[in-house]
Tab-separated table of C-alpha atoms and ligand atoms in Angstrom:
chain	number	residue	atom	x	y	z
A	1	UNK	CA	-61.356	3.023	0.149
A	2	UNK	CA	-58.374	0.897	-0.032
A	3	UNK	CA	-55.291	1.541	-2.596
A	4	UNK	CA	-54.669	-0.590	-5.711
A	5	UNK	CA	-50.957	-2.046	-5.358
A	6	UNK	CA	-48.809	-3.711	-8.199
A	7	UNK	CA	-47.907	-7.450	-6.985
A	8	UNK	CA	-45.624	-8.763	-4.874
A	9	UNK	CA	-43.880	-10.373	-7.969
A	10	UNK	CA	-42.569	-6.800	-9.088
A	11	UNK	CA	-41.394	-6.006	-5.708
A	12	UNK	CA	-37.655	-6.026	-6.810
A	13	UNK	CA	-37.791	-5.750	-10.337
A	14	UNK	CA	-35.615	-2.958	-11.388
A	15	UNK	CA	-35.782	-1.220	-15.044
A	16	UNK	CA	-34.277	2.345	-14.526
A	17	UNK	CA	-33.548	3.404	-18.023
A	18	UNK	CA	-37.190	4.454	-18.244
A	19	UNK	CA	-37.370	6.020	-14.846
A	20	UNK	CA	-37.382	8.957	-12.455
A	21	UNK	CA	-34.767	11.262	-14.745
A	22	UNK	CA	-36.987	10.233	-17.873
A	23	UNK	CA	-40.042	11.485	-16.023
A	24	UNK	CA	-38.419	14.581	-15.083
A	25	UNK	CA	-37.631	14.876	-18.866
A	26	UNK	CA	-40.921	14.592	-19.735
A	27	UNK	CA	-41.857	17.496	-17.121
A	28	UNK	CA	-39.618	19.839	-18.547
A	29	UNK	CA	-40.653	18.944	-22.298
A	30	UNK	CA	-44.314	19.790	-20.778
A	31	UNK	CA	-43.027	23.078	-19.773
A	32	UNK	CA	-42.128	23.594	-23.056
A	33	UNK	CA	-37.963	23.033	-22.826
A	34	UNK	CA	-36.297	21.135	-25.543
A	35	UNK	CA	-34.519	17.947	-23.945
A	36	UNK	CA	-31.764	16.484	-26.117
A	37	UNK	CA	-32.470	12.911	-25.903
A	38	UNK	CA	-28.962	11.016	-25.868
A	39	UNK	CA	-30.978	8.059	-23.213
A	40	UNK	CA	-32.091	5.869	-25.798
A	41	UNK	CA	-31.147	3.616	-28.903
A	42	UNK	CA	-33.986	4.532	-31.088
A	43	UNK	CA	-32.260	5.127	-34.314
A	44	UNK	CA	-35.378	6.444	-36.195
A	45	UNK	CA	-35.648	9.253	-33.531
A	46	UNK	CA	-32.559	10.820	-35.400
A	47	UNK	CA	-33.305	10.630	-38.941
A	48	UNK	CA	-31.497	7.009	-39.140
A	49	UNK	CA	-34.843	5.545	-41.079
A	50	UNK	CA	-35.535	2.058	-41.742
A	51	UNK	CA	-34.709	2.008	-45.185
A	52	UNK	CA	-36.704	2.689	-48.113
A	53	UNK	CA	-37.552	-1.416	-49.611
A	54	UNK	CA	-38.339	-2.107	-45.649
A	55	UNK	CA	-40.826	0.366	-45.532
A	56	UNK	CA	-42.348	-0.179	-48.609
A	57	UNK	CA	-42.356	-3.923	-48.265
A	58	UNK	CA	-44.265	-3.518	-45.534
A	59	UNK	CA	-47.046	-1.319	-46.781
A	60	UNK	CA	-47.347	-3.059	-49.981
A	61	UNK	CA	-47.948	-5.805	-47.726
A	62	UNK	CA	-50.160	-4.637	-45.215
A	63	UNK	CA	-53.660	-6.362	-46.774
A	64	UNK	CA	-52.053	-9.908	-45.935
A	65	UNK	CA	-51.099	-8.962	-42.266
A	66	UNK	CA	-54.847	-8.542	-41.286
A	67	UNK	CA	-55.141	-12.034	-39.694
A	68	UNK	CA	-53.257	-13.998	-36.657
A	69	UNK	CA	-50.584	-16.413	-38.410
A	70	UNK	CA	-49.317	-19.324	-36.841
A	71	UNK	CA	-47.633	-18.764	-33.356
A	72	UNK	CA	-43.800	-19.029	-34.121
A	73	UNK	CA	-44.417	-16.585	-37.135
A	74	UNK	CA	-44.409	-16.534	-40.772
A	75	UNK	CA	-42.839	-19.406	-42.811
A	76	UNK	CA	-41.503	-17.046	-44.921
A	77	UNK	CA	-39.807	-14.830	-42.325
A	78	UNK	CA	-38.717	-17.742	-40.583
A	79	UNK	CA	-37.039	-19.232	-43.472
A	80	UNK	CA	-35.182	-16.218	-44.236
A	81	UNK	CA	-34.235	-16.344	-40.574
A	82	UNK	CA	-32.957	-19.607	-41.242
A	83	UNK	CA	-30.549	-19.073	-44.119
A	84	UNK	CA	-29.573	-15.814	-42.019
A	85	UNK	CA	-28.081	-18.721	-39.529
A	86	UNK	CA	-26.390	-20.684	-42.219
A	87	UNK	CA	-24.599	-17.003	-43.229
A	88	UNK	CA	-23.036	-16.843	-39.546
A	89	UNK	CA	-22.628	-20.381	-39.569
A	90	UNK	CA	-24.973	-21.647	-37.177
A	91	UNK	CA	-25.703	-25.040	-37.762
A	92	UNK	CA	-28.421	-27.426	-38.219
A	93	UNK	CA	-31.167	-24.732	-37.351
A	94	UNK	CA	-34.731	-25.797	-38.655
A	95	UNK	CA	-37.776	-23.940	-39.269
A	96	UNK	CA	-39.018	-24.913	-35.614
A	97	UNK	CA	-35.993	-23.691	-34.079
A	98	UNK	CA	-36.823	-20.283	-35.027
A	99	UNK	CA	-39.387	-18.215	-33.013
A	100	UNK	CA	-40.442	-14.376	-34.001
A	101	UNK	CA	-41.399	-11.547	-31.128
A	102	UNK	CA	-42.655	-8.475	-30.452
A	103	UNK	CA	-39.092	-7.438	-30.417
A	104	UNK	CA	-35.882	-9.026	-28.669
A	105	UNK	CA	-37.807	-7.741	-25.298
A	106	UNK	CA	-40.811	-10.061	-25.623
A	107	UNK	CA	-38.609	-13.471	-26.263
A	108	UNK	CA	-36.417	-12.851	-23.399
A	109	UNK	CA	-39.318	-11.916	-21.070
A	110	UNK	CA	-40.809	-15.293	-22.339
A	111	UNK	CA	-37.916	-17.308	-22.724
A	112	UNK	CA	-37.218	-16.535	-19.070
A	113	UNK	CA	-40.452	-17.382	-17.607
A	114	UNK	CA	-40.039	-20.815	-19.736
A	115	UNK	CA	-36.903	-21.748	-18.284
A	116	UNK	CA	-36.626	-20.180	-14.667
A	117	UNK	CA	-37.767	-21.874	-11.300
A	118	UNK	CA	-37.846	-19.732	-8.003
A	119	UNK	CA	-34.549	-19.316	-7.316
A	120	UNK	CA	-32.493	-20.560	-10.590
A	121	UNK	CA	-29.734	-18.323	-11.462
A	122	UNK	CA	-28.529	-16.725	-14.373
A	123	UNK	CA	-25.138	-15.286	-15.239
A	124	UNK	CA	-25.975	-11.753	-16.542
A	125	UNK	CA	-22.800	-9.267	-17.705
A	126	UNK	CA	-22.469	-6.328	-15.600
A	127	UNK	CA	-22.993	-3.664	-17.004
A	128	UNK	CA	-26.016	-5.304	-18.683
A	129	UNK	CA	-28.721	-4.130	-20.995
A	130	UNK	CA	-31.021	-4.063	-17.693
A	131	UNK	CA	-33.926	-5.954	-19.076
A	132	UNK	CA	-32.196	-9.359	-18.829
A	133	UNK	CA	-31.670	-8.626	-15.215
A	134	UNK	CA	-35.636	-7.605	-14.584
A	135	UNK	CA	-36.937	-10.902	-16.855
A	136	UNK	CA	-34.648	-12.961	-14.802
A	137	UNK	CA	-36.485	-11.334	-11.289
A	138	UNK	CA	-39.958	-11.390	-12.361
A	139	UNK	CA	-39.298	-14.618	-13.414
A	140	UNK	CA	-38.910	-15.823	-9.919
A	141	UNK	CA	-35.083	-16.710	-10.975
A	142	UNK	CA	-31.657	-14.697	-9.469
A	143	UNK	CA	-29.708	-12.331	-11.311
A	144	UNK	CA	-26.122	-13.020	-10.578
A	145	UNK	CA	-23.615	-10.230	-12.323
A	146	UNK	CA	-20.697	-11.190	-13.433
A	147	UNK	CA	-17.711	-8.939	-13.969
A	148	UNK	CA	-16.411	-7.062	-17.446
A	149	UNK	CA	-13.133	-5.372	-17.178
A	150	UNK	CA	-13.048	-1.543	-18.259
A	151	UNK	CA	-9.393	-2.244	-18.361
A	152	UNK	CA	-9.440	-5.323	-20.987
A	153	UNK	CA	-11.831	-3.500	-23.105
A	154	UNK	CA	-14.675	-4.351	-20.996
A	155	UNK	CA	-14.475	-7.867	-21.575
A	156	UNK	CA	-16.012	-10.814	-19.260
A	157	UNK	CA	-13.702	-11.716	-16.419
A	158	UNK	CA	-14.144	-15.322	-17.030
A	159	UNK	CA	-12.454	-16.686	-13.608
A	160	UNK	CA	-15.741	-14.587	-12.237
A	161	UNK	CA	-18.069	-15.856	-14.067
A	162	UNK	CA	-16.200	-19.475	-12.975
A	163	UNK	CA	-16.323	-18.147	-9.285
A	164	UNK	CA	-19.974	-17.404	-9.356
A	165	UNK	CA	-21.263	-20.709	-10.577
A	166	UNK	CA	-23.398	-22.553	-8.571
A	167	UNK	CA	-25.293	-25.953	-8.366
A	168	UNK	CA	-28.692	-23.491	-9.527
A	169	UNK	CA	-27.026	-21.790	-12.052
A	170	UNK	CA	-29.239	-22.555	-15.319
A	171	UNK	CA	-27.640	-20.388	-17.808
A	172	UNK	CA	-25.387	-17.792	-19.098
A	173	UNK	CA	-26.038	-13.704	-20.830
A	174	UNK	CA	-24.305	-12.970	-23.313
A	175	UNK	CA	-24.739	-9.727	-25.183
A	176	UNK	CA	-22.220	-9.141	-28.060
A	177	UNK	CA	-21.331	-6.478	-29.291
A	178	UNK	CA	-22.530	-5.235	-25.784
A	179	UNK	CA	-24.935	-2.169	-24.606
A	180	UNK	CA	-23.842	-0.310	-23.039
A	181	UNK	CA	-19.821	-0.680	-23.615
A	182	UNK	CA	-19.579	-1.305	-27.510
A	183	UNK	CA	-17.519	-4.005	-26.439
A	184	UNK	CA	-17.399	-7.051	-29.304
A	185	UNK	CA	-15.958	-10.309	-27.940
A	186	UNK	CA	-13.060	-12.060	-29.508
A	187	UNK	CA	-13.654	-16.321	-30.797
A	188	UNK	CA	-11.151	-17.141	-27.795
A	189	UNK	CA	-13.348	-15.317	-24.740
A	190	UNK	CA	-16.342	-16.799	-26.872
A	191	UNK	CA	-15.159	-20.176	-26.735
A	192	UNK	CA	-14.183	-19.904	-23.163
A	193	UNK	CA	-17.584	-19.539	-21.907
A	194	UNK	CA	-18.752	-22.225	-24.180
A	195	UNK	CA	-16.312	-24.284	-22.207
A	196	UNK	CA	-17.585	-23.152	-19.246
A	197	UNK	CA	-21.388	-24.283	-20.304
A	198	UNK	CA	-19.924	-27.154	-21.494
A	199	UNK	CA	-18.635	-28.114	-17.923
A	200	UNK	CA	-21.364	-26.739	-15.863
A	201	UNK	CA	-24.480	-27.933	-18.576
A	202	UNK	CA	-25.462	-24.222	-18.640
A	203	UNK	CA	-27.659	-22.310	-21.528
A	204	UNK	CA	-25.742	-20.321	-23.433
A	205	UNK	CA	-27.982	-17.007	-24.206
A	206	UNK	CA	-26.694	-15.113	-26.737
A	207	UNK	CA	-28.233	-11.538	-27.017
A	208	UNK	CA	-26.467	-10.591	-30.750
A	209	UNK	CA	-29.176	-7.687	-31.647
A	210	UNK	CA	-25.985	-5.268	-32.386
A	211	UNK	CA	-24.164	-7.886	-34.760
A	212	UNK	CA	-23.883	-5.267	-37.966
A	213	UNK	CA	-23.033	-2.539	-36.194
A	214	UNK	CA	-19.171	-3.121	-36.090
A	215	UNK	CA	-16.385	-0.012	-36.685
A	216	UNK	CA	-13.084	-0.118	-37.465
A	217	UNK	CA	-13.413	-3.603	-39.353
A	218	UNK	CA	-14.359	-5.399	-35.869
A	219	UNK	CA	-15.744	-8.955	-37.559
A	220	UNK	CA	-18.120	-10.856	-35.215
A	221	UNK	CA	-19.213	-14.104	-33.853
A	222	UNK	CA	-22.191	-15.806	-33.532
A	223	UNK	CA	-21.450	-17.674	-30.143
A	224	UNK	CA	-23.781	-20.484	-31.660
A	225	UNK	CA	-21.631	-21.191	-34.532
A	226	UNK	CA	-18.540	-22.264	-32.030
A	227	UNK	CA	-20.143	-25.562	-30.566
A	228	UNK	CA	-23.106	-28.217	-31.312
A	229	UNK	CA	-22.688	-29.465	-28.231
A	230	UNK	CA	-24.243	-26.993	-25.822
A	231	UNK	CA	-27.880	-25.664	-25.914
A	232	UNK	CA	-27.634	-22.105	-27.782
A	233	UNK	CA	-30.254	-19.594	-27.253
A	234	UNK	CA	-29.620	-16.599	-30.129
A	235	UNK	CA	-31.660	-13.442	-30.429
A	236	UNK	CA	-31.880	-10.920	-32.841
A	237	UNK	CA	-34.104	-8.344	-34.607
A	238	UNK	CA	-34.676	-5.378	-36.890
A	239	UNK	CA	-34.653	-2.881	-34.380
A	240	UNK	CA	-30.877	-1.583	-34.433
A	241	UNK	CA	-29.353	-2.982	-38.039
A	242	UNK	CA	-32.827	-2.075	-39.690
A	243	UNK	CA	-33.480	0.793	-37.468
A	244	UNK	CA	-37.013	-0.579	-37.323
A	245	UNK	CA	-37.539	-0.286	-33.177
A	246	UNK	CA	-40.770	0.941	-33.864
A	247	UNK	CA	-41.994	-2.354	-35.753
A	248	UNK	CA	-41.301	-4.582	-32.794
A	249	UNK	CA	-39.790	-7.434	-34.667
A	250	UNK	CA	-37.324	-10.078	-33.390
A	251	UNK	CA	-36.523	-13.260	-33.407
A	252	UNK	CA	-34.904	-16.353	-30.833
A	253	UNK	CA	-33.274	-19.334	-32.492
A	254	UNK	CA	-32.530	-22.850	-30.525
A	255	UNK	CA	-29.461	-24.557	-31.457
A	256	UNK	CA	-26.648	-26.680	-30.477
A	257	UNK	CA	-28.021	-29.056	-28.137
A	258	UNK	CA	-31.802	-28.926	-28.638
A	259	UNK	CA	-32.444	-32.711	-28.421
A	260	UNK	CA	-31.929	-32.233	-24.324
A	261	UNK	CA	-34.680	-29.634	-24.468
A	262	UNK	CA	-37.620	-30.696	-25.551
A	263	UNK	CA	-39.188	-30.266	-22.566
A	264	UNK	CA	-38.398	-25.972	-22.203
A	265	UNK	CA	-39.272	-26.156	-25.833
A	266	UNK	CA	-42.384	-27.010	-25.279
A	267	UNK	CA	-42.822	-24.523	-22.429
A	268	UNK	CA	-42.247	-21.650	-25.116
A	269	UNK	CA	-44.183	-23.100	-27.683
A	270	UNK	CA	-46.522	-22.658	-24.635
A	271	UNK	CA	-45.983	-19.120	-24.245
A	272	UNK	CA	-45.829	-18.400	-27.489
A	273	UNK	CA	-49.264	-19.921	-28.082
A	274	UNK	CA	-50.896	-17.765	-25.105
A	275	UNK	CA	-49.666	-14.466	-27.088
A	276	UNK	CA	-51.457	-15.974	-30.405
A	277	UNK	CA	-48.782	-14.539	-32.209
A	278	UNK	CA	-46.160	-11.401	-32.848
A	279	UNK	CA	-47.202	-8.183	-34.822
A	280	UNK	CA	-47.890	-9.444	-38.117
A	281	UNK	CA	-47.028	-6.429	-40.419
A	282	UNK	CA	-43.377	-6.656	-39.114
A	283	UNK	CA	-42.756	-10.345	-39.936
A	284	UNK	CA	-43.561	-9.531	-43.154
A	285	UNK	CA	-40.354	-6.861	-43.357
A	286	UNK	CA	-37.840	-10.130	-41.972
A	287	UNK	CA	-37.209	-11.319	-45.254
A	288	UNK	CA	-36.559	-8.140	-47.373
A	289	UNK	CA	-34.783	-6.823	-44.357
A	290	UNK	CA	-32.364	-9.735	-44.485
A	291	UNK	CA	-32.305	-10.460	-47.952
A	292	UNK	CA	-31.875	-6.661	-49.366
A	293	UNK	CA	-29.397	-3.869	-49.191
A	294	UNK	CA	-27.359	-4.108	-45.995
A	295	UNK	CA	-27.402	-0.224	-45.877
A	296	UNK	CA	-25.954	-0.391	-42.054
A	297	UNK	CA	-22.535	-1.056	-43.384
A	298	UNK	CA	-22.493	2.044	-45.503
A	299	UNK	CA	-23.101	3.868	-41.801
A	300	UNK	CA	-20.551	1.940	-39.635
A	301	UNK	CA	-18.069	2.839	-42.435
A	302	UNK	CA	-15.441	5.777	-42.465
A	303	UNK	CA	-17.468	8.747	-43.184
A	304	UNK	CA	-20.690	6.739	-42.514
A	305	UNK	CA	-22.913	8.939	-39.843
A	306	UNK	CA	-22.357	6.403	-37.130
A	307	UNK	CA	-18.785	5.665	-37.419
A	308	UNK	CA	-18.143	9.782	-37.691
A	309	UNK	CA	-20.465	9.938	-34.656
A	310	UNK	CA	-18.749	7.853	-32.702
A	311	UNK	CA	-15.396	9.253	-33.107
A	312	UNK	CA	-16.725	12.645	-32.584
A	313	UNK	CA	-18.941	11.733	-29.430
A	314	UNK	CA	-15.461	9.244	-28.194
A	315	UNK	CA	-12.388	11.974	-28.939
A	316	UNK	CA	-14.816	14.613	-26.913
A	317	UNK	CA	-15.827	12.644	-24.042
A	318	UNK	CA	-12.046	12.053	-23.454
A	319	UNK	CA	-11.348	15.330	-23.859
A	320	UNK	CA	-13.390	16.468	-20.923
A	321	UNK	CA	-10.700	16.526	-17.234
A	322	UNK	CA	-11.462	13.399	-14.980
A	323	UNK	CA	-13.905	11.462	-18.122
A	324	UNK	CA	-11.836	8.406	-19.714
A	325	UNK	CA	-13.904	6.112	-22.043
A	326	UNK	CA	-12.918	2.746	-24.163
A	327	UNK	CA	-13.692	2.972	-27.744
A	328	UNK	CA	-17.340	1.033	-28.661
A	329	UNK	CA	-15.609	-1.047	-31.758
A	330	UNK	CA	-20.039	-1.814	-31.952
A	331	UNK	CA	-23.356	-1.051	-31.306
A	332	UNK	CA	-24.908	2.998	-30.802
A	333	UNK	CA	-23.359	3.519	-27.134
A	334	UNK	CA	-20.452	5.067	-25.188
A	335	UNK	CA	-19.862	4.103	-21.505
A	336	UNK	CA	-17.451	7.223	-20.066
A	337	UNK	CA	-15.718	6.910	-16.534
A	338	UNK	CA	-15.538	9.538	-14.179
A	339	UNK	CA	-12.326	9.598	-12.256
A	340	UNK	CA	-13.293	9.357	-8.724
A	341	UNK	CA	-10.593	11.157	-7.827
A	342	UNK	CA	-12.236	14.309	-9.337
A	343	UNK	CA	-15.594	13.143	-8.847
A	344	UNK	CA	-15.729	11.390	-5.521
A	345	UNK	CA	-18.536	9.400	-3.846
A	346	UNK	CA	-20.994	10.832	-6.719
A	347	UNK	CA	-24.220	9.820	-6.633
A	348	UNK	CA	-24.922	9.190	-10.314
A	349	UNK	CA	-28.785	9.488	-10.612
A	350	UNK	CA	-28.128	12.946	-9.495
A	351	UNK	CA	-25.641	14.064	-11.699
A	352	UNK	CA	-27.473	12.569	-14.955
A	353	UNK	CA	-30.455	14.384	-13.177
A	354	UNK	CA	-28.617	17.514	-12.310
A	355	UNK	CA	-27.449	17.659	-16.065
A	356	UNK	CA	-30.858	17.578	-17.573
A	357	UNK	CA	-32.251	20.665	-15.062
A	358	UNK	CA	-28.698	22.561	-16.228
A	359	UNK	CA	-28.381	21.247	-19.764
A	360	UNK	CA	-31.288	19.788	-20.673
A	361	UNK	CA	-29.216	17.000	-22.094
A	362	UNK	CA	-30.707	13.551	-20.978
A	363	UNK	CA	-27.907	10.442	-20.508
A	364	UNK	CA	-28.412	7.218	-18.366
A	365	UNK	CA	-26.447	6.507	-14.996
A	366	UNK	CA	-24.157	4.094	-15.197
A	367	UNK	CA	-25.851	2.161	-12.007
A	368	UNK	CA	-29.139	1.445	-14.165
A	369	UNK	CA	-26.880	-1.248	-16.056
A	370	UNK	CA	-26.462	-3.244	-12.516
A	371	UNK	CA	-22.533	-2.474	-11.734
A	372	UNK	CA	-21.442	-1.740	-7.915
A	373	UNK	CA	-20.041	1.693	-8.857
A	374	UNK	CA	-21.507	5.158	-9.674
A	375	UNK	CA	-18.825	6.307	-12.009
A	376	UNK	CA	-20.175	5.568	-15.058
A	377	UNK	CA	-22.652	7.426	-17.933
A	378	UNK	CA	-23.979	6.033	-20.968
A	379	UNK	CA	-23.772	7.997	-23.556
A	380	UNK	CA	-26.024	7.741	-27.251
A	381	UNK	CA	-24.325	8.621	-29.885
A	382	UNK	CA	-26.987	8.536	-32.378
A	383	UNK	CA	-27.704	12.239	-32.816
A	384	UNK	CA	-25.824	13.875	-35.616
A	385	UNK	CA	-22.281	15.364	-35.372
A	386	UNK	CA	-23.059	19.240	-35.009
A	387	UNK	CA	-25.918	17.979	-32.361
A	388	UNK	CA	-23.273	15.766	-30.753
A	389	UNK	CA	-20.165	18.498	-30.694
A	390	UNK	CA	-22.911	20.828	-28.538
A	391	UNK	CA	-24.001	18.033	-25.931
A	392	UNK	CA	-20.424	16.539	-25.409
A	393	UNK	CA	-18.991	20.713	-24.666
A	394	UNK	CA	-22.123	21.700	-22.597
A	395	UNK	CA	-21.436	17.517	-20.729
A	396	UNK	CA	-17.742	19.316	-20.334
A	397	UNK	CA	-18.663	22.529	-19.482
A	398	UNK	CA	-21.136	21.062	-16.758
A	399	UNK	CA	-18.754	18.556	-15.323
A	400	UNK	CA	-16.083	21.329	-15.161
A	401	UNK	CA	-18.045	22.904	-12.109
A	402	UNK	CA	-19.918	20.027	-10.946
A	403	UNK	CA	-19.865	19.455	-6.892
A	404	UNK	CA	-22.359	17.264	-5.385
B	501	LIG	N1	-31.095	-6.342	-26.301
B	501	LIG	C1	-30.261	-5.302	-26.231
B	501	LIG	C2	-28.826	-5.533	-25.889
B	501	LIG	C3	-30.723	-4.005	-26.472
B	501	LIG	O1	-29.876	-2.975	-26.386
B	501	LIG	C4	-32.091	-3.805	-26.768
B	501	LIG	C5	-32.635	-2.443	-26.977
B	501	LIG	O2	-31.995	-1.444	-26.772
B	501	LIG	C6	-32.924	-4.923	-26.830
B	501	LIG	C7	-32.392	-6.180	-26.599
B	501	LIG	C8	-34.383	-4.788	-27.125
B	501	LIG	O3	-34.621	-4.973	-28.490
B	501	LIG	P1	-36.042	-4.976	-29.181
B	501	LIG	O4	-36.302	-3.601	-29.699
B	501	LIG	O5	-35.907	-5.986	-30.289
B	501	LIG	O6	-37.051	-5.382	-28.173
């Protein structure tokens, strides 16, 4: 009898922060270990719980989500989407500009497959939150990394970005504040890559899912608000400042230059028809989410459990010999360096999965976020402090006598 095989079309599409170490995690958890879990930004995993009105809202709810709405989602959560874009000053955004998801994933798997031909290319940060890299591959398009610099506070190297446009490029990642660095971009590097689209008639897309999770009074910028000129693709959802990851709710709004694309419009009206519509039970949270109590900033503020975490998680991880990291000024992560001189030519799928057989602590390697070197972790810092002081001395105490 002959094999079943995935297609072709998945041949070299590459999604590792679900992969072999997680697998191995979930051995060990069979075998009845305890695995500290520091692989994944699922907020509700450590007691950060969508708040209170969310949840309520949406069981209150729940008898009107029993039907399929309309395609693009509820008016209501669509409107409150819309006023959300006049808040960060994105302009001239109607009703039909907005389209709700099963999550951020879902829009930029189908917003991919709307705008990619075999072989288009799209300008994707590296390191990168690794899903835009596999929707741009099994979208038949090419991934094409551009370069942040750990020295300038991991920001985009725009001269590479410059270097690596082509006559196929189609469009340009952004993801601010950035997973995995915590990076937040400044108006100036913003408006330099508008530029850049400007010149090259390139899609601006601007992943923004982290945008209220800022420290140390860090303000940011919706990259759609800088220009009206250039075709703005912005997405956003409750999974991160709602802590709702769980709901699968998210949302993509067209600005900026939408009159020259009617056309890809169309194609994910198209898509977004074939799915019927996104989970219905979440769209009805959008509006209370955005309307109510913004209870993030009471977390991202001194003495908050995220800011504390952070510098607890940060000051630690540089305390360790050979581990440097830049401080996230946003988002849940921490992206340490290991010195190659004290850790050279490390392999670092190994180490991560060398670490969860010693430790049973379970981080990311660095390479799953699509950069050339293997000298990077990511780090969650989501777990609470006492939880975090353990994991960061046993990561010391580890690296301390690690030889590969
Ligand atoms: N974009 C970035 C940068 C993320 O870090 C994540 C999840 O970690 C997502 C998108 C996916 O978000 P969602 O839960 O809305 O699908």
């Amino acid at each position: 009898m002959q094999n079943y095989h995935k297609s072709a079309k998945l041949d070299n599409v590459c999604y590792e922060i679900r992969g072999v170490v997680l697998r191995e995690a979930r051995r060990l958890e069979e075998e009845g270990h305890r695995v500290l879990k520091l692989n994944i930004g699922n907020p509700a995993a450590f007691e950060l719980d969508v708040p209170e009105e969310i949840q309520q809202d949406v069981i209150y709810n729940m008898h009107y989500a029993q039907g399929y709405v309309e395609s693009k989602g509820l008016f209501s959560a669509r409107k409150a989407v819309m006023h959300y874009c006049q808040q960060r000053g994105i302009d001239k955004v109607d009703i039909d500009d907005i389209f709700l998801g099963n999550g951020v994933s879902e829009l930029i798997v189908m917003s991919m497959q709307a705008m990619l031909n075999t072989g288009d290319e799209v300008l994707i940060p590296a390191p990168d939150y690794p899903l835009w890299t596999a929707a741009v591959t099994l979208s038949s398009g090419k991934p094409v990394h551009y370069h942040c610099d750990e020295q300038q506070n991991w920001f985009p190297d725009i001269d590479d970005i410059r270097k690596k446009i082509t006559r196929r490029t189609r469009a340009i990642v952004l993801i601010n504040p950035n997973n995995p660095t915590g990076a937040v971009y400044s108006t100036e590097l913003l408006e330099q890559v508008i530029e850049l689209a400007r010149q090259h008639n390139l899609i601006v897309l601007s992943d923004e899912i982290y945008d209220k999770i800022l420290y140390d009074g860090t303000t940011h910028v919706s990259t759609a608000s800088l220009a009206d000129d250039v075709l703005f693709f912005t997405y956003n959802g409750l999974s991160k400042n709602y802590r709702a990851a769980g709901y699968r709710s998210g949302w993509l709004i067209i600005s900026g230059a939408k009159h020259r694309a009617t056309d890809l419009i169309e194609g994910i009206e198209m898509l977004s028809n074939m799915r019927l519509c996104a989970n219905v039970p979440a769209q009805l949270a959008i509006q209370t989410a955005l309307g109510g109590y913004q209870s993030i900033n009471d977390l991202v503020a001194p003495g908050g459990r995220l800011y504390e975490q952070r510098e607890t998680a940060w000051r630690m991880l540089n305390d360790i010999p050979g581990v440097s990291c830049v401080k996230p000024q946003g988002a849940l992560y921490l992206f340490p360096r290991l010195d190659p001189k004290k850790f050279p030519m490390i392999n670092d799928e190994k180490l991560v999965l060398d670490l969860l057989l010693q430790e049973k602590i379970l981080l990311v390697q660095g390479s799953a976020f699509n950069i050339d070197d293997k000298q990077h972790l990511r780090v969650v810092f989501l777990p609470r402090e006492d939880t975090l002081e353990d994991a960061m001395s046993r990561l010391g105490h580890f690296l301390g006598n690690y030889q590969q």
